Structure formats: structure tokens, C-alpha cells
Amino acid sequence: DSMSVPPLSLSVLESNLQENIADTLEACIFYPRNEYKVCSEYMENGRSLQRLLDDARRIMNDTLDSRILSFTVVGYASPEGAESRNVLLSYRRAQNLASVLHSESIIHETEISVSGAGSSWEHLPYSINTVKTYGKEFIDFVEPHSAHSHRGFEAFSNDKSHTYLNGYIYPYLRVSVVRIIYQRKEGR
């Protein structure tokens, strides 16, 4: 696939939490349209998944110095199709990724909070900022439709804008986000 994922696909953020340090490990895994199984060859999933596995193993193996506070996987879908179908698809994405993490002996599936959020409108600004091909013209196109249901986009099914959405924006909306919040003992 010729699209490349920005280096934002994995980040570690630090903040103070009482006397200890809480860290958040986050990774995004992307999906082709209508797919829910993790495909390491799609976009840069292989690299993102390996980094996630390596960092998660480091945290899980460091039980003396850190402990997991929460482990969540949330799946999302692009706005094509019925929202009820998108909710199911997004849940399947999250569930499949949780199964992959379990199969890699990262964490037991029952310890992972899994959910499907349906259409991924919250990732739309990220997609627009990532692609930046049409800039203001594209934002002017998206803003009037994003306040309404995804059905607003169906009017553009044969339009150049819809082709652009399908090729450059929607792939970033078809995502599962893994978030591991863990706490390290102070001074470690």
C-alpha cells in the first residue's frame, strides 16, 4: 500500500499521578474497508504492531517496577454504510486485535476492555491534518457534513470529493486504538 502512516502511530505520554508516574502507551492499527482482521502488511501496521508488542512486553515483564492500570482496545469504522453495521465492524476490529495481543502472550483477553465505537468522526481532523492535499477546500467540504449523520456523504458517491475521502481520509478512520495505562514506582 502506498499510503504511509505518520510517526504518531505510537506515542508514550507521561504525567504525574500522586506520588507515582502514570504512563500511557498508545498504538493505532488500521484496516482496509470492510475488514476486521489485523493485516500487518496494510499501511504500516506491521511496524506499529511490533513496537506495541515490544513495549507491552517490556511493561508486562517489569512487574516489580510497574503495574497495568488499564488496557483498552477501541475499534472504529469509516462512515460508509449503516451505523449499526459500523458499530459491529468496529467491535470486531477491537476484538480481533485483543485476540492478537492475547495470542502473543501480552495479556489475557479477559483483562482487556474491548469496545466498538462505530463511525470514527473523532479521527477526522487527524486524517485531514495528516493528508493536507486539498487543505482549506477539503475542510470547507467536510465541516457542513460532519455535524450531520454520515448520510450527508452519500450524496457525493460519484463526486471527486468522495473519491478523495475513500482514498485518503477514510483509511485513517478504519482503526483500532490500543491504550495501555500503567504506573511505575517513583524513582524508577
Tab-separated table of C-alpha atoms in Angstrom:
chain	number	residue	atom	x	y	z
A	1	ASP	CA	0.000	0.000	0.000
A	2	SER	CA	1.466	3.363	-0.986
A	3	MET	CA	-0.033	5.258	1.948
A	4	SER	CA	2.269	5.808	4.878
A	5	VAL	CA	1.256	6.199	8.471
A	6	PRO	CA	2.570	9.264	10.238
A	7	PRO	CA	5.017	8.678	13.086
A	8	LEU	CA	2.151	9.418	15.506
A	9	SER	CA	1.020	5.782	15.405
A	10	LEU	CA	2.734	5.062	18.723
A	11	SER	CA	3.365	7.520	21.496
A	12	VAL	CA	4.329	7.421	25.121
A	13	LEU	CA	2.994	10.245	27.257
A	14	GLU	CA	3.947	10.950	30.852
A	15	SER	CA	2.047	12.747	33.597
A	16	ASN	CA	2.240	12.894	37.371
A	17	LEU	CA	-0.296	10.816	39.293
A	18	GLN	CA	0.008	11.446	43.027
A	19	GLU	CA	3.415	10.103	44.068
A	20	ASN	CA	3.882	7.762	41.115
A	21	ILE	CA	4.266	8.254	37.402
A	22	ALA	CA	1.462	7.111	35.082
A	23	ASP	CA	2.422	6.409	31.502
A	24	THR	CA	0.180	5.828	28.535
A	25	LEU	CA	1.251	3.607	25.688
A	26	GLU	CA	-0.925	4.082	22.624
A	27	ALA	CA	-0.912	2.477	19.196
A	28	CYS	CA	-3.167	2.633	16.130
A	29	ILE	CA	-3.782	-0.322	13.836
A	30	PHE	CA	-5.520	0.434	10.521
A	31	TYR	CA	-7.822	-1.698	8.358
A	32	PRO	CA	-8.877	-1.956	4.725
A	33	ARG	CA	-12.536	-1.230	4.025
A	34	ASN	CA	-14.958	-3.808	5.496
A	35	GLU	CA	-12.120	-5.804	7.106
A	36	TYR	CA	-11.747	-6.552	10.791
A	37	LYS	CA	-8.725	-8.852	10.928
A	38	VAL	CA	-5.339	-7.304	11.656
A	39	CYS	CA	-3.284	-7.197	8.471
A	40	SER	CA	0.364	-6.453	9.229
A	41	GLU	CA	1.008	-5.601	5.557
A	42	TYR	CA	-1.633	-2.832	5.484
A	43	MET	CA	-0.217	0.679	5.772
A	44	GLU	CA	2.493	0.393	8.446
A	45	ASN	CA	0.614	-1.958	10.778
A	46	GLY	CA	3.477	-4.460	10.968
A	47	ARG	CA	5.872	-1.894	12.367
A	48	SER	CA	3.269	-0.343	14.690
A	49	LEU	CA	2.167	-3.741	15.979
A	50	GLN	CA	5.745	-4.871	16.613
A	51	ARG	CA	6.524	-1.679	18.540
A	52	LEU	CA	3.337	-2.141	20.567
A	53	LEU	CA	4.187	-5.782	21.328
A	54	ASP	CA	7.766	-4.930	22.316
A	55	ASP	CA	6.722	-2.068	24.591
A	56	ALA	CA	3.806	-4.032	26.094
A	57	ARG	CA	6.105	-6.996	26.821
A	58	ARG	CA	8.564	-4.655	28.500
A	59	ILE	CA	5.789	-3.295	30.733
A	60	MET	CA	4.301	-6.732	31.460
A	61	ASN	CA	7.708	-8.232	32.319
A	62	ASP	CA	8.589	-5.321	34.608
A	63	THR	CA	6.125	-6.319	37.352
A	64	LEU	CA	8.417	-5.168	40.168
A	65	ASP	CA	8.612	-1.614	38.881
A	66	SER	CA	5.274	-1.125	37.118
A	67	ARG	CA	1.690	-2.314	37.058
A	68	ILE	CA	-1.061	-2.076	34.456
A	69	LEU	CA	-3.906	0.254	35.447
A	70	SER	CA	-5.982	-0.267	32.304
A	71	PHE	CA	-5.690	-1.979	28.940
A	72	THR	CA	-8.253	-0.899	26.342
A	73	VAL	CA	-8.846	-1.540	22.666
A	74	VAL	CA	-11.430	0.602	20.876
A	75	GLY	CA	-12.358	-0.111	17.277
A	76	TYR	CA	-13.670	2.462	14.810
A	77	ALA	CA	-15.098	2.449	11.291
A	78	SER	CA	-15.308	4.957	8.468
A	79	PRO	CA	-18.779	6.425	7.846
A	80	GLU	CA	-19.755	4.390	4.765
A	81	GLY	CA	-22.768	2.157	5.314
A	82	ALA	CA	-25.280	1.845	8.121
A	83	GLU	CA	-24.149	2.907	11.587
A	84	SER	CA	-25.399	-0.374	13.111
A	85	ARG	CA	-23.087	-2.268	10.749
A	86	ASN	CA	-20.213	0.107	11.541
A	87	VAL	CA	-20.666	-0.473	15.282
A	88	LEU	CA	-20.453	-4.245	14.743
A	89	LEU	CA	-17.461	-3.904	12.402
A	90	SER	CA	-15.647	-1.606	14.826
A	91	TYR	CA	-16.263	-4.046	17.692
A	92	ARG	CA	-14.942	-6.940	15.595
A	93	ARG	CA	-11.803	-4.918	14.849
A	94	ALA	CA	-11.190	-4.289	18.531
A	95	GLN	CA	-11.960	-7.907	19.458
A	96	ASN	CA	-9.643	-9.285	16.776
A	97	LEU	CA	-6.787	-7.029	17.868
A	98	ALA	CA	-7.348	-8.070	21.502
A	99	SER	CA	-7.119	-11.713	20.355
A	100	VAL	CA	-3.843	-10.959	18.570
A	101	LEU	CA	-2.429	-9.379	21.726
A	102	HIS	CA	-3.583	-12.401	23.739
A	103	SER	CA	-2.086	-14.848	21.213
A	104	GLU	CA	1.238	-13.027	21.576
A	105	SER	CA	1.025	-13.644	25.362
A	106	ILE	CA	0.769	-9.940	26.086
A	107	ILE	CA	-2.318	-10.076	28.297
A	108	HIS	CA	-5.269	-12.369	28.889
A	109	GLU	CA	-8.333	-11.397	26.826
A	110	THR	CA	-10.495	-11.033	29.950
A	111	GLU	CA	-8.175	-8.272	31.201
A	112	ILE	CA	-8.665	-6.131	28.081
A	113	SER	CA	-11.563	-3.703	27.830
A	114	VAL	CA	-12.860	-4.034	24.252
A	115	SER	CA	-15.408	-1.777	22.589
A	116	GLY	CA	-16.636	-0.732	19.173
A	117	ALA	CA	-17.365	2.949	18.693
A	118	GLY	CA	-18.861	2.846	15.189
A	119	SER	CA	-18.026	5.659	12.782
A	120	SER	CA	-14.826	7.435	13.694
A	121	TRP	CA	-15.706	11.117	13.434
A	122	GLU	CA	-13.238	11.968	16.195
A	123	HIS	CA	-10.354	10.844	13.958
A	124	LEU	CA	-11.465	13.019	11.024
A	125	PRO	CA	-9.393	16.105	11.997
A	126	TYR	CA	-6.334	13.853	12.431
A	127	SER	CA	-6.907	12.450	8.934
A	128	ILE	CA	-7.273	15.905	7.409
A	129	ASN	CA	-4.113	17.155	9.131
A	130	THR	CA	-2.229	14.035	8.040
A	131	VAL	CA	-3.134	14.214	4.378
A	132	LYS	CA	-3.245	18.002	3.712
A	133	THR	CA	-3.760	17.584	-0.026
A	134	TYR	CA	-6.702	19.923	-0.549
A	135	GLY	CA	-6.312	21.864	2.688
A	136	LYS	CA	-8.980	24.509	3.224
A	137	GLU	CA	-11.127	23.325	0.293
A	138	PHE	CA	-11.461	19.896	1.871
A	139	ILE	CA	-12.232	21.267	5.340
A	140	ASP	CA	-14.899	23.506	3.753
A	141	PHE	CA	-16.375	20.356	2.187
A	142	VAL	CA	-16.267	18.274	5.379
A	143	GLU	CA	-17.487	20.753	8.006
A	144	PRO	CA	-21.108	21.099	6.816
A	145	HIS	CA	-21.456	17.296	6.639
A	146	SER	CA	-19.679	16.254	9.820
A	147	ALA	CA	-22.348	17.850	12.014
A	148	HIS	CA	-24.950	15.575	10.434
A	149	SER	CA	-25.127	11.841	10.062
A	150	HIS	CA	-22.775	10.035	7.714
A	151	ARG	CA	-25.605	10.024	5.167
A	152	GLY	CA	-24.551	13.515	4.104
A	153	PHE	CA	-21.520	11.974	2.426
A	154	GLU	CA	-23.628	9.579	0.347
A	155	ALA	CA	-24.676	12.484	-1.883
A	156	PHE	CA	-21.087	12.628	-3.081
A	157	SER	CA	-20.782	8.969	-4.075
A	158	ASN	CA	-19.850	9.808	-7.678
A	159	ASP	CA	-18.118	13.060	-6.850
A	160	LYS	CA	-14.367	13.791	-6.875
A	161	SER	CA	-14.618	14.660	-3.156
A	162	HIS	CA	-15.990	11.214	-2.336
A	163	THR	CA	-13.147	9.589	-4.268
A	164	TYR	CA	-10.746	11.675	-2.210
A	165	LEU	CA	-12.473	10.631	1.035
A	166	ASN	CA	-12.276	6.952	0.099
A	167	GLY	CA	-8.643	7.135	-0.956
A	168	TYR	CA	-7.059	9.440	1.579
A	169	ILE	CA	-9.300	10.117	4.581
A	170	TYR	CA	-11.390	7.033	5.316
A	171	PRO	CA	-8.392	4.675	5.633
A	172	TYR	CA	-7.315	6.638	8.737
A	173	LEU	CA	-10.806	6.319	10.215
A	174	ARG	CA	-10.772	2.496	9.980
A	175	VAL	CA	-8.692	1.966	13.091
A	176	SER	CA	-8.355	0.218	16.418
A	177	VAL	CA	-6.666	2.207	19.159
A	178	VAL	CA	-4.830	0.312	21.889
A	179	ARG	CA	-4.266	2.256	25.094
A	180	ILE	CA	-2.281	0.827	27.988
A	181	ILE	CA	-2.111	2.956	31.114
A	182	TYR	CA	0.452	1.747	33.590
A	183	GLN	CA	2.048	3.074	36.725
A	184	ARG	CA	5.706	2.986	37.619
A	185	LYS	CA	7.046	3.199	41.125
A	186	GLU	CA	8.569	6.561	41.893
A	187	GLY	CA	12.253	6.892	41.092
A	188	ARG	CA	12.317	4.039	38.561
